[in-house]
Coordinates of N, CA and C in Angstrom, one line a residue:
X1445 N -37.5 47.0 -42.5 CA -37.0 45.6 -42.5 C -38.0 44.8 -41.8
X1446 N -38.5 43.7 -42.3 CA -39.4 42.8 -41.8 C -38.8 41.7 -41.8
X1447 N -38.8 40.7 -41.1 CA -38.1 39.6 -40.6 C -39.8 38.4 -40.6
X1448 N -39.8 37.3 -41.1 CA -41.3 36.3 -40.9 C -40.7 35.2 -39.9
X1449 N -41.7 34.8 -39.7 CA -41.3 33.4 -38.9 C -42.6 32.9 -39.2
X1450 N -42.3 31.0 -38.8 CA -44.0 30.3 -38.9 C -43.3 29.7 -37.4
X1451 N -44.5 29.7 -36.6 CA -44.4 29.7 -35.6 C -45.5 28.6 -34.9
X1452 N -45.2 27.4 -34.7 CA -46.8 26.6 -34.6 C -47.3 26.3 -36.1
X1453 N -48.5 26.8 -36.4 CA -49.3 27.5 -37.5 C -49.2 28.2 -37.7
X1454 N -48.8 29.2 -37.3 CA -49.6 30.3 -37.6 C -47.9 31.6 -38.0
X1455 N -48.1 32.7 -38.5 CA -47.0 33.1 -39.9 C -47.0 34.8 -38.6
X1456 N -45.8 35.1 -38.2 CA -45.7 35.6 -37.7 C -44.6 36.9 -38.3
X1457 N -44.5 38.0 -38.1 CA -43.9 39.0 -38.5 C -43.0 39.9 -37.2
X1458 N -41.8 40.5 -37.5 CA -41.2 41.0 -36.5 C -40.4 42.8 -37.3
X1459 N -40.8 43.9 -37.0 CA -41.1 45.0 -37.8 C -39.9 45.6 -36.5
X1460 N -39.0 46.8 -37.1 CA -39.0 47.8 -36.1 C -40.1 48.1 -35.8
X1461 N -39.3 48.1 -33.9 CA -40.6 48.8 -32.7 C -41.4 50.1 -33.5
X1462 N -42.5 49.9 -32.8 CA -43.5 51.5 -32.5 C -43.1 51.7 -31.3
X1463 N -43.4 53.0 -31.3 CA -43.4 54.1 -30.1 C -43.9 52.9 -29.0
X1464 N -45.5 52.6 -28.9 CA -46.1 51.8 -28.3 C -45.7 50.5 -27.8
X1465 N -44.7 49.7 -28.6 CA -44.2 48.5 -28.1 C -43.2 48.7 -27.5
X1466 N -42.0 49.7 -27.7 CA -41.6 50.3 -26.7 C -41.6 50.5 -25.6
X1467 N -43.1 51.3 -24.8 CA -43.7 51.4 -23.8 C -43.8 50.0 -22.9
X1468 N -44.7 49.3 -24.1 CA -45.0 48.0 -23.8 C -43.7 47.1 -23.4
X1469 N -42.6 47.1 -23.6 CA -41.1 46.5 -23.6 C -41.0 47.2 -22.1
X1470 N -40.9 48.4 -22.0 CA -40.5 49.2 -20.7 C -41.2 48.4 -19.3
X1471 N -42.4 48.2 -19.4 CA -43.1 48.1 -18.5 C -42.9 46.7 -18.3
X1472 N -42.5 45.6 -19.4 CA -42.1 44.1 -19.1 C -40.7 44.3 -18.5
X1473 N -39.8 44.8 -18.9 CA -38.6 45.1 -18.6 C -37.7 46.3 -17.6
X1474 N -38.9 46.3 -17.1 CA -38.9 47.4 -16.0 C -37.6 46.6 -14.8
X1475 N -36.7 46.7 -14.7 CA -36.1 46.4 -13.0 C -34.7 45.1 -14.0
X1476 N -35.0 44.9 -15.0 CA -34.5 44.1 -15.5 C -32.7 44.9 -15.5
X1477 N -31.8 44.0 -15.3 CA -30.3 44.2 -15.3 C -29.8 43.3 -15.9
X1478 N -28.6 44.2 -16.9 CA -28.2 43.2 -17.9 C -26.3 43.9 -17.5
X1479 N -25.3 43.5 -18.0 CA -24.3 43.9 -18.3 C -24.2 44.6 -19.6
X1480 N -23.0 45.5 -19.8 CA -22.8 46.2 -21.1 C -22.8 45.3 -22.0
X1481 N -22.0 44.0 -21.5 CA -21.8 43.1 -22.7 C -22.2 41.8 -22.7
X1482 N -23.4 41.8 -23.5 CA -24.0 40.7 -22.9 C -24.7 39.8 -24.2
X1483 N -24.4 38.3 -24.5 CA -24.9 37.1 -25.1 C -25.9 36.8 -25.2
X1484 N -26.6 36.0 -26.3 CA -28.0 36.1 -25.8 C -28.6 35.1 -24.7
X1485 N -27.8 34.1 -24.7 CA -28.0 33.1 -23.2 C -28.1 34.1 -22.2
X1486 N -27.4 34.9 -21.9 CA -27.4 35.6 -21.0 C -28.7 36.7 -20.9
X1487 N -29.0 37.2 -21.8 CA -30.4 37.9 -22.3 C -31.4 36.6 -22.0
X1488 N -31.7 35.4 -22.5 CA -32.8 34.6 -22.0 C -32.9 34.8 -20.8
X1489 N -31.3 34.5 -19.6 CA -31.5 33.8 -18.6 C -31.9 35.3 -17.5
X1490 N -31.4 36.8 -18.2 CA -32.0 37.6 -17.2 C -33.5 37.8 -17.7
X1491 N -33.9 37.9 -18.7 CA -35.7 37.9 -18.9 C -36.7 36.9 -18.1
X1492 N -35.9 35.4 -18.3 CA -36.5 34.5 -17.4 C -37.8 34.2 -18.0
X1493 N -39.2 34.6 -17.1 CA -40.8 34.5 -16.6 C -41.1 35.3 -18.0
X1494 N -40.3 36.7 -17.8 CA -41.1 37.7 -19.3 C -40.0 37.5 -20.3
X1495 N -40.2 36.4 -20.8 CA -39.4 36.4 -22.1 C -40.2 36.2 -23.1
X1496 N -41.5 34.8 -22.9 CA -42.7 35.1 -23.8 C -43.6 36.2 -24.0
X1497 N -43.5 36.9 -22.9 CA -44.4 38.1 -22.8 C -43.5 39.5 -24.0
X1498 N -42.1 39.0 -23.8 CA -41.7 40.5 -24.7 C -41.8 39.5 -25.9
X1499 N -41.4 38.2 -26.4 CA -42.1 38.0 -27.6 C -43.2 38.3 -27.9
X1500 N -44.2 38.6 -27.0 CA -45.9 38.9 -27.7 C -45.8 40.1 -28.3
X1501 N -45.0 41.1 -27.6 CA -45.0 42.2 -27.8 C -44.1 42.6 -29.5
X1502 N -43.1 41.7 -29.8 CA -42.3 42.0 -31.1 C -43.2 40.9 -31.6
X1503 N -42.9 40.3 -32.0 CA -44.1 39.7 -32.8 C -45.5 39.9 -33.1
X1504 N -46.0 40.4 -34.2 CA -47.6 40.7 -34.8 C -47.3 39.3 -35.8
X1505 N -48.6 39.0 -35.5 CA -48.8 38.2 -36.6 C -49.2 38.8 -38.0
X1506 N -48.8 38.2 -39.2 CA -48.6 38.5 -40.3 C -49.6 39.6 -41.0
X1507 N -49.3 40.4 -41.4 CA -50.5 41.2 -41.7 C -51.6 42.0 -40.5
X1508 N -50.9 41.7 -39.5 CA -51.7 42.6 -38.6 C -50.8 43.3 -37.9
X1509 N -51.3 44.2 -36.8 CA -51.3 45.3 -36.0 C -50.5 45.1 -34.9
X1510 N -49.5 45.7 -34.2 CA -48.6 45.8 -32.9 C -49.7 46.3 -31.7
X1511 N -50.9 47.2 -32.5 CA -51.5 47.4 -31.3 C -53.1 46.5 -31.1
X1512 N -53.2 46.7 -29.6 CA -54.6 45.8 -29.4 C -54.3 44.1 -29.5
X1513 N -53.3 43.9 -29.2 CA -53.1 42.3 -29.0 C -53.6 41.9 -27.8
X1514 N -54.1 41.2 -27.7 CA -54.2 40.2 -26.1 C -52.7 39.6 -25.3
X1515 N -51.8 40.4 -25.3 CA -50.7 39.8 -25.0 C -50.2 38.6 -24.0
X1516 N -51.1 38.6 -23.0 CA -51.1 37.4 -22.5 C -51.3 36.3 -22.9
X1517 N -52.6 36.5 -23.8 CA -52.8 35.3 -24.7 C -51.8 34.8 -25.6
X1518 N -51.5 35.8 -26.2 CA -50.4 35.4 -27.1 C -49.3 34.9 -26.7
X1519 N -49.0 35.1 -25.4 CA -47.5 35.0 -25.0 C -47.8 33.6 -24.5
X1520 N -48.8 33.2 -24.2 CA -48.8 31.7 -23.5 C -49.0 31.0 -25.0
X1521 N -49.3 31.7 -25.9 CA -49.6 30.5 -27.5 C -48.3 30.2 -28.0
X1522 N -47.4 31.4 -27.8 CA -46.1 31.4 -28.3 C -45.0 30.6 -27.7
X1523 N -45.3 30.7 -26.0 CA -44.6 29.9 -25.6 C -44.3 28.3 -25.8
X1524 N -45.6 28.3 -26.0 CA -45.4 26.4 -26.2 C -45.8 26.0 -27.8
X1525 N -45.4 27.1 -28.7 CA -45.5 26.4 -29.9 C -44.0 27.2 -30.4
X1526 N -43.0 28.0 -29.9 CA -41.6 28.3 -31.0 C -40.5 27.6 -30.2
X1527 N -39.9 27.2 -31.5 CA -38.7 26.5 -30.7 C -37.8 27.2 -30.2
X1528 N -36.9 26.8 -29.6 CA -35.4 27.5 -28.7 C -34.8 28.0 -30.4
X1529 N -34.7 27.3 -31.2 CA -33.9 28.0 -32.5 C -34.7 29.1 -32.7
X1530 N -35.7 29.5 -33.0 CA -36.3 30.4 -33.1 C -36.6 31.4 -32.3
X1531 N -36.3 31.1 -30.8 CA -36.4 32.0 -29.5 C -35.3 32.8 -30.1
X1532 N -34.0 32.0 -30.5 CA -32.7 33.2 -30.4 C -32.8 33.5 -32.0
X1533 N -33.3 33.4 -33.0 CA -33.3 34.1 -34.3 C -34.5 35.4 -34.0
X1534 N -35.3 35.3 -33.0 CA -36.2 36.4 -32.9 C -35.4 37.3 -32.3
X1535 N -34.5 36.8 -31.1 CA -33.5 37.9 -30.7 C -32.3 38.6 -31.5
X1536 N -32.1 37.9 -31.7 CA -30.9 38.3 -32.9 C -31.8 39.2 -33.9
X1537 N -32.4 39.1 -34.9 CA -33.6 39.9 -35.3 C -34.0 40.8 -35.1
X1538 N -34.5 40.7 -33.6 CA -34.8 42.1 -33.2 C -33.6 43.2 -33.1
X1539 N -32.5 42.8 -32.7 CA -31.4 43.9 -32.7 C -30.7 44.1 -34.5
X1540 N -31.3 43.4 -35.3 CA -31.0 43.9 -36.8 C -32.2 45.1 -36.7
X1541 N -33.1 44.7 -36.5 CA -34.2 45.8 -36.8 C -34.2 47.1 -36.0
X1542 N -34.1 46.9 -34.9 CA -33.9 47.9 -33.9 C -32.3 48.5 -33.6
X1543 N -32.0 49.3 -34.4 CA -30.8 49.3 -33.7 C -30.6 50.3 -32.5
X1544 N -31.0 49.5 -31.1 CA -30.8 49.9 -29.9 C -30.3 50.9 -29.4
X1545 N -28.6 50.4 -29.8 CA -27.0 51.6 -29.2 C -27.7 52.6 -30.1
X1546 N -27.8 52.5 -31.4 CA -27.1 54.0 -31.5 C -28.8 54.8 -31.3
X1547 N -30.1 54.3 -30.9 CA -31.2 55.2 -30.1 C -30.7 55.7 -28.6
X1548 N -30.2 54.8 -28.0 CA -29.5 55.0 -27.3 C -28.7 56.4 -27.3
X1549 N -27.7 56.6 -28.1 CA -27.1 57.5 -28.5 C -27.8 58.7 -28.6
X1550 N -28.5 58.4 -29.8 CA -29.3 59.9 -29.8 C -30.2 60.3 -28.7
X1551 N -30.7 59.4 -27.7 CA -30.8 59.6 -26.9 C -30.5 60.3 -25.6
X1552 N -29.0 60.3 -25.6 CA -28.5 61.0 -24.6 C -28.4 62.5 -25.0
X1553 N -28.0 62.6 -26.6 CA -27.3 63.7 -27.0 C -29.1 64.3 -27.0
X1554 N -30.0 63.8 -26.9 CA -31.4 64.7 -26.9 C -31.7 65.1 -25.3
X1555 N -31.3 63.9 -24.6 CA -31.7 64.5 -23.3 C -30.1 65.5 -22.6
X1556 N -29.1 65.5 -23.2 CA -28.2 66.4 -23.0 C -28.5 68.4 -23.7
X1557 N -29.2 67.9 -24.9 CA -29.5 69.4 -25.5 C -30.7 70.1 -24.2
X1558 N -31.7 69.1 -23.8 CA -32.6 70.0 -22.9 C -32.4 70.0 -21.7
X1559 N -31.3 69.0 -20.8 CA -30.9 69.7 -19.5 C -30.4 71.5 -20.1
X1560 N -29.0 71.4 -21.1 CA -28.8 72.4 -21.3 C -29.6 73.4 -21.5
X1561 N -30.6 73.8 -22.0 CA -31.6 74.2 -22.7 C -31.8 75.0 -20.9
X1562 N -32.7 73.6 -20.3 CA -33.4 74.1 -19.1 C -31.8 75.0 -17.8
X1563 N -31.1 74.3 -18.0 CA -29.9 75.6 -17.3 C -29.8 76.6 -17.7
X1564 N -29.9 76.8 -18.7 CA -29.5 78.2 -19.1 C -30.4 78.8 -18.9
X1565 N -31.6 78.5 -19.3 CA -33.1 79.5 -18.8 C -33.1 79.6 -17.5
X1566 N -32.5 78.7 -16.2 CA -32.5 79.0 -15.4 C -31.7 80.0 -15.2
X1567 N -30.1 80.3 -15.7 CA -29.6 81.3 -15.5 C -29.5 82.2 -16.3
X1568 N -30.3 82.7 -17.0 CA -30.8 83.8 -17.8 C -32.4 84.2 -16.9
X1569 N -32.4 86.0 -16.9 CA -33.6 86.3 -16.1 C -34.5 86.6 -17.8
X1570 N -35.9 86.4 -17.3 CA -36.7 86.4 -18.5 C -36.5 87.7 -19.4
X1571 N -36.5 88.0 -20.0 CA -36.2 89.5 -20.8 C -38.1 89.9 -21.0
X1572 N -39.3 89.4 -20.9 CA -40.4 89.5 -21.2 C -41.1 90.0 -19.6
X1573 N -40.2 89.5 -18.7 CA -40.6 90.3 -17.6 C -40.2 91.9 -16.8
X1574 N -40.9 92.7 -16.5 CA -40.3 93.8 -16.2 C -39.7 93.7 -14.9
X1575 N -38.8 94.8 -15.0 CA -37.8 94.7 -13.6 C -39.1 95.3 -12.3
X1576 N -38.5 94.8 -11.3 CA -39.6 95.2 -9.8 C -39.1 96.5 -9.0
X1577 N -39.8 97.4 -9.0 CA -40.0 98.3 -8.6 C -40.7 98.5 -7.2
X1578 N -40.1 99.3 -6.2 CA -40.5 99.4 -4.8 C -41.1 100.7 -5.0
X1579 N -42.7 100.4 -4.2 CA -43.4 101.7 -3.8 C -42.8 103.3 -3.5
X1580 N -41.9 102.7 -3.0 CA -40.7 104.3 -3.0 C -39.9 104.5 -4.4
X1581 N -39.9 103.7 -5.1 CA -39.4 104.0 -6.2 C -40.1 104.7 -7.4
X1582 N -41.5 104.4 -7.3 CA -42.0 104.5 -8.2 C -43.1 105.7 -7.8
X1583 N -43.4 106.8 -8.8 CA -44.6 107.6 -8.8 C -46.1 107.1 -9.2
X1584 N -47.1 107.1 -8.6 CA -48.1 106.4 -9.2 C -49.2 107.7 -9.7
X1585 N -49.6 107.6 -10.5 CA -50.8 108.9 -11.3 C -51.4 109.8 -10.0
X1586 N -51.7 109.3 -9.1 CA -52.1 110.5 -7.9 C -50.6 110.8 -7.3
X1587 N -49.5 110.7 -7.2 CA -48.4 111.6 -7.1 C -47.8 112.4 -7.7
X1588 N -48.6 112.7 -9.2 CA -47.9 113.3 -10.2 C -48.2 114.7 -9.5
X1589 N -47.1 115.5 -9.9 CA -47.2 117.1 -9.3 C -47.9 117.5 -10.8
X1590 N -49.2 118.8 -9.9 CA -49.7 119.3 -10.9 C -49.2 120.3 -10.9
X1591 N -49.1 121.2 -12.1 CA -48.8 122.2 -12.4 C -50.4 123.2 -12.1
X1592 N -49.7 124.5 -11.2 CA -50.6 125.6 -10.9 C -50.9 126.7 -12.1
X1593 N -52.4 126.4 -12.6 CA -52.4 127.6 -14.0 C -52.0 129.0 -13.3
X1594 N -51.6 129.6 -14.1 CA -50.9 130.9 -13.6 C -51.7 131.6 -14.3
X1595 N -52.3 132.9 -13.2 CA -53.0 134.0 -13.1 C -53.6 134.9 -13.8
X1596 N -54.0 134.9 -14.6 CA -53.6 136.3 -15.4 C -54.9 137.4 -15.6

């Protein structure tokens, strides 16, 4: 699903995230607290400072790339050329494209399979390792008893 906007001049596009803008979202939205249930007033007013900056990040301009943007640059071009109507149709937008909750979801149920995963290896002993044996336990090739050839 592709969503366009004209934005200023210039013809702007808004794609489900890549992996990459993701990262890039993470690191603007690092510390950021929101409520479970939350409006998008309420989304502007906790973004604040980086709210043009995660627009640079969802928005590629038309026919081009998510990656290798100048994002600063862009976020200062964006800022002063989209309107408030189009600040909240990019958000609204983005959560048609992305559907967040239910990544979210699979999310948990992925990071729930490999805690499990990693407990259980914890409490399972490796089957590939052999059990430990004490010096007294074990004969080594120079304590083998030889047998004496007998006489004849």
């Amino acid at each position: 699903m592709v969503k366009k906007y004209l934005i200023g001049e210039k013809k702007y596009e808004q794609r489900p995230l890549v992996f990459g803008q993701v990262r890039q979202l993470q690191e603007i939205l690092q510390g950021l607290r929101l409520q479970a249930t939350f409006d998008q007033a309420q989304l502007l007013t906790a973004l604040g400072d980086r709210l043009p900056l995660a627009l640079a990040v969802v928005l590629i301009l038309e026919g081009g790339s998510a990656k290798g943007k100048d994002l600063p640059e862009l976020a200062d071009e964006i800022e002063f050329t989209i309107s408030p109507e189009q600040v909240f149709q990019v958000i609204e937008d983005f959560f048609t494209c992305n559907p967040i909750a239910s990544l979210l979801v699979r999310l948990k149920g992925v990071l729930g399979t490999i805690r499990e995963k990693i407990s259980t290896g914890l409490q399972k002993p490796s089957a590939s390792l052999p059990e430990e044996t004490s010096a007294e336990e074990s004969e080594s090739s120079g304590n083998a008893h030889r047998e004496t050839p007998a006489h004849t």
